[in-house]
Amino acid sequence: MTQANTPARGAVRRVGILGGTFDPVHIGHLRSALEVAEFMALDELRLLPNARPPHRDTPQVAAQDRLAMVECAVEEVSRLSVDARELARDKPSYTIDTLESIRAELGPDDQLFLVLGWDAFCGLPGWHRWEELLQHCHILVLQRPDADVEPPDALRNLLAARSESDPTTLPGPAGHISFVWQTPLAVSATQIRQLLASGKSVRFLVPDAVLAYIDAHALYRAPN
Ligand code: ATP
């Protein structure tokens, strides 16, 4: 008998990954992630905190705190989870390496979706081994309904060859690009850090559990 949460033998899993610094994670990330997970009928959308060079971490906010906040945020949220593999290394990972590592843990038919904002997608040609990304995953580009979608020249051919209009029916484990249209909430981690540094509340901008963690560890506050 198949246990709950264990896919039946042969069932194709649909796994998404959303990378970010999550410094801290906020309702913009979480609503967006949940909407993508539900719209795409994903089994799991993993929030994947990126490592940063140590000197670029805000002094009091260690990578482990960013990770702990994401873990608090998704606890008991079905479909959302955390993937800490990039923080287990001592330097930033290339996305291609992360995808290879995740892909090695999935079945050959399982579908892997890399979720990227339009800006990140436009920067793809600068990524290490970017032309191999689609061997391991599909790419879902998050775009605002009112946005202008003129891609850079380097991506025109790729889009012509690989894009599909319906993201929910992409065939196979990897290889296609599609767009998911959604209106992001007007929240950023920068705004949250600024509010905290100036002694203001970030209540309702982050989940209560994240707020409790920030308060308990006195994160992002200006030094006295
Ligand atoms: P910062 O203000 O520090 O630059 P951020 O709030 O943009 O941070 P990131 O951790 O850099 O957060 O973002 C991770 C991912 O979440 C990126 O793909 C980014 O485009 C997306 N994202 C950020 N803010 C929002 C939002 N309000 N709604 C939807 N997606 C968002």
Coordinates of C-alpha atoms and ligand atoms in Angstrom, one line a residue:
M1 CA 0.0 0.0 0.0
T2 CA 1.2 3.5 -0.8
Q3 CA 1.7 5.8 2.2
A4 CA 0.4 9.3 2.2
N5 CA 3.0 11.7 0.8
T6 CA 4.8 8.9 -1.0
P7 CA 4.1 9.0 -4.7
A8 CA 2.8 5.8 -6.1
R9 CA 5.4 3.8 -8.0
G10 CA 5.6 5.2 -11.5
A11 CA 3.7 8.4 -10.7
V12 CA 5.4 11.5 -12.2
R13 CA 6.3 14.1 -9.6
R14 CA 6.1 17.8 -10.4
V15 CA 8.8 19.7 -8.4
G16 CA 9.5 23.4 -8.6
I17 CA 12.4 25.5 -7.3
L18 CA 12.4 29.2 -6.4
G19 CA 15.8 30.6 -5.5
G20 CA 16.5 33.8 -3.6
T21 CA 18.4 35.4 -0.9
F22 CA 15.3 35.5 1.4
D23 CA 16.9 38.2 3.5
P24 CA 14.2 37.9 5.0
V25 CA 11.5 35.8 3.3
H26 CA 8.3 37.8 3.1
I27 CA 4.7 37.5 1.9
G28 CA 5.6 38.6 -1.6
H29 CA 7.7 35.4 -2.0
L30 CA 5.2 33.2 -0.2
R31 CA 2.1 34.3 -2.1
S32 CA 3.9 34.1 -5.4
A33 CA 5.3 30.6 -4.5
L34 CA 1.9 29.3 -3.4
E35 CA 0.1 30.7 -6.4
V36 CA 2.6 29.0 -8.8
A37 CA 2.4 25.8 -6.9
E38 CA -1.4 25.7 -7.0
F39 CA -1.7 26.9 -10.6
M40 CA 0.9 24.4 -11.8
A41 CA -0.5 21.6 -9.6
L42 CA 3.1 21.0 -8.3
D43 CA 3.6 18.3 -5.7
E44 CA 6.2 20.5 -4.1
L45 CA 7.7 24.0 -4.6
R46 CA 11.0 24.3 -2.9
L47 CA 12.3 27.7 -1.7
L48 CA 16.0 27.5 -2.1
P49 CA 18.0 30.1 -0.2
N50 CA 21.2 31.1 -2.1
A51 CA 24.6 31.3 -0.4
R52 CA 26.4 34.6 -0.6
P53 CA 30.0 35.5 0.0
P54 CA 30.4 35.8 3.8
H55 CA 31.3 39.5 3.6
R56 CA 28.1 40.3 1.8
D57 CA 25.9 38.9 4.5
T58 CA 24.4 41.7 6.6
P59 CA 26.6 41.3 9.7
Q60 CA 24.1 40.1 12.1
V61 CA 22.1 37.9 9.7
A62 CA 23.9 34.6 9.1
A63 CA 22.9 32.3 6.3
Q64 CA 21.5 29.9 9.0
D65 CA 19.1 32.7 10.1
R66 CA 17.9 33.2 6.5
L67 CA 17.3 29.4 6.3
A68 CA 15.6 29.2 9.7
M69 CA 13.2 32.0 8.7
V70 CA 12.3 30.3 5.4
E71 CA 11.7 27.1 7.4
C72 CA 9.4 28.9 9.8
A73 CA 7.5 30.5 6.9
V74 CA 6.7 27.2 5.1
E75 CA 6.1 25.0 8.1
E76 CA 2.7 23.3 7.6
V77 CA 2.1 25.0 4.3
S78 CA 1.2 22.2 2.0
R79 CA 3.1 22.2 -1.3
L80 CA 5.8 24.6 -0.1
S81 CA 9.1 23.3 1.3
V82 CA 12.8 24.4 1.8
D83 CA 15.9 23.1 0.0
A84 CA 19.0 24.0 1.9
R85 CA 21.6 22.4 -0.4
E86 CA 23.2 25.7 -1.6
L87 CA 23.8 26.7 2.0
A88 CA 25.6 23.5 2.7
R89 CA 28.4 24.6 0.5
D90 CA 30.8 27.4 1.6
K91 CA 30.5 29.4 -1.6
P92 CA 27.7 30.4 -4.0
S93 CA 26.6 27.6 -6.2
Y94 CA 26.0 27.7 -9.9
T95 CA 22.3 27.0 -10.8
I96 CA 23.4 24.3 -13.2
D97 CA 25.1 22.4 -10.4
T98 CA 22.1 22.7 -8.2
L99 CA 19.8 21.5 -10.9
E100 CA 22.1 18.5 -11.6
S101 CA 22.1 17.7 -7.9
I102 CA 18.3 17.8 -7.6
R103 CA 17.8 16.0 -10.9
A104 CA 19.9 13.2 -9.6
E105 CA 17.5 12.6 -6.8
L106 CA 14.4 12.6 -9.0
G107 CA 13.0 9.9 -11.3
P108 CA 13.8 10.2 -15.0
D109 CA 10.2 11.1 -15.8
D110 CA 9.7 13.6 -12.9
Q111 CA 9.2 17.1 -14.0
L112 CA 11.4 19.8 -12.6
F113 CA 10.5 23.5 -12.9
L114 CA 12.9 26.3 -12.4
V115 CA 10.9 29.4 -11.4
L116 CA 12.5 32.7 -12.4
G117 CA 11.4 36.3 -12.6
W118 CA 11.5 38.1 -15.9
D119 CA 14.6 40.0 -14.9
A120 CA 16.5 36.9 -13.9
F121 CA 15.4 35.2 -17.1
C122 CA 16.7 38.0 -19.2
G123 CA 20.1 37.6 -17.5
L124 CA 20.3 33.9 -18.3
P125 CA 22.9 34.2 -21.1
G126 CA 25.4 35.4 -18.4
W127 CA 24.9 32.2 -16.3
H128 CA 27.5 29.5 -16.1
R129 CA 26.6 26.7 -18.7
W130 CA 23.3 28.3 -19.2
E131 CA 22.6 26.5 -22.5
E132 CA 22.5 23.2 -20.5
L133 CA 19.8 24.3 -18.0
L134 CA 16.9 23.1 -20.1
Q135 CA 18.4 19.6 -20.1
H136 CA 17.5 19.3 -16.5
C137 CA 14.3 21.4 -16.0
H138 CA 11.6 23.4 -17.6
I139 CA 11.8 27.2 -17.0
L140 CA 8.7 29.0 -15.7
V141 CA 9.1 32.8 -16.1
L142 CA 7.0 34.9 -13.7
Q143 CA 5.7 37.9 -15.5
R144 CA 3.4 40.8 -14.6
P145 CA 0.2 40.8 -16.7
D146 CA 0.9 44.4 -17.7
A147 CA 4.6 43.9 -18.6
D148 CA 6.3 44.4 -21.9
V149 CA 8.0 41.1 -22.9
E150 CA 10.7 42.0 -25.3
P151 CA 13.5 39.5 -24.6
P152 CA 17.2 40.2 -25.2
D153 CA 18.5 39.1 -28.6
A154 CA 20.4 36.2 -27.1
L155 CA 17.2 34.6 -25.9
R156 CA 15.1 35.1 -29.0
N157 CA 16.1 31.9 -30.7
L158 CA 15.8 29.9 -27.5
L159 CA 12.3 31.3 -26.9
A160 CA 11.2 30.6 -30.5
A161 CA 12.4 27.0 -30.2
R162 CA 11.4 26.1 -26.6
S163 CA 8.5 28.2 -25.5
E164 CA 5.0 26.8 -25.0
S165 CA 1.9 28.8 -24.4
D166 CA 0.3 26.7 -21.6
P167 CA 2.7 26.2 -18.7
T168 CA 0.4 23.6 -17.1
T169 CA 0.8 21.1 -19.9
L170 CA 4.5 21.2 -20.6
P171 CA 5.5 17.7 -21.8
G172 CA 8.3 15.6 -20.4
P173 CA 10.7 16.1 -17.5
A174 CA 12.5 19.2 -18.9
G175 CA 13.3 21.3 -22.0
H176 CA 10.5 23.9 -22.3
I177 CA 9.9 27.5 -21.3
S178 CA 6.6 29.0 -20.4
F179 CA 5.2 32.1 -18.7
V180 CA 3.1 32.4 -15.6
W181 CA 1.3 35.7 -15.3
Q182 CA 0.9 37.0 -11.8
T183 CA 0.7 40.4 -10.1
P184 CA 3.4 40.5 -7.3
L185 CA 2.6 42.0 -4.0
A186 CA 4.5 45.3 -3.5
V187 CA 6.9 44.0 -0.8
S188 CA 10.6 43.6 -0.9
A189 CA 13.2 42.4 1.5
T190 CA 15.0 45.7 1.1
Q191 CA 11.9 47.5 2.4
I192 CA 11.6 45.1 5.3
R193 CA 15.3 45.5 6.3
Q194 CA 14.9 49.3 6.2
L195 CA 11.8 49.3 8.3
L196 CA 13.4 47.2 10.9
A197 CA 16.6 49.2 10.9
S198 CA 14.5 52.3 11.6
G199 CA 12.7 50.6 14.5
K200 CA 9.4 50.2 12.7
S201 CA 7.1 47.1 12.6
V202 CA 7.1 44.6 9.7
R203 CA 4.0 42.9 11.0
F204 CA 1.8 41.6 8.2
L205 CA 4.7 41.8 5.7
V206 CA 6.2 38.6 7.0
P207 CA 4.4 35.6 8.6
D208 CA 4.0 35.8 12.3
A209 CA 6.5 33.0 12.9
V210 CA 9.2 34.9 10.9
L211 CA 8.4 38.0 12.8
A212 CA 8.9 36.1 16.1
Y213 CA 12.2 34.8 14.8
I214 CA 13.4 38.3 13.8
D215 CA 12.4 39.6 17.2
A216 CA 13.9 36.7 19.2
H217 CA 17.2 37.1 17.4
A218 CA 17.1 40.9 17.1
L219 CA 17.8 40.7 13.4
Y220 CA 18.1 43.7 11.1
R221 CA 17.9 46.2 14.0
A222 CA 20.2 49.1 14.0
P223 CA 23.0 48.7 16.6
N224 CA 22.3 50.7 19.7
Ligands
ATP1 P1 15.9 42.3 -2.0 O1 14.9 43.5 -1.7 O2 16.9 42.1 -0.9 O3 16.6 42.5 -3.3 P2 13.7 40.5 -2.7 O4 12.6 40.9 -1.8 O5 13.7 40.9 -4.1 O6 15.1 41.0 -2.0 P3 14.9 37.9 -3.2 O7 15.3 37.0 -2.2 O8 16.0 38.6 -3.9 O9 13.9 39.0 -2.6 O10 13.9 37.3 -4.2 C1 13.8 35.9 -4.5 C2 12.8 35.7 -5.6 O11 11.5 36.2 -5.2 C3 13.2 36.4 -6.9 O12 12.9 35.6 -8.0 C4 12.3 37.7 -6.8 O13 12.0 38.1 -8.2 C5 11.1 37.1 -6.2 N1 10.4 38.2 -5.5 C6 10.9 39.1 -4.7 N2 9.9 39.9 -4.2 C7 8.7 39.5 -4.7 C8 7.4 39.9 -4.6 N3 7.0 40.9 -3.8 N4 6.4 39.1 -5.2 C9 6.8 38.0 -5.9 N5 8.1 37.6 -6.1 C10 9.0 38.3 -5.5

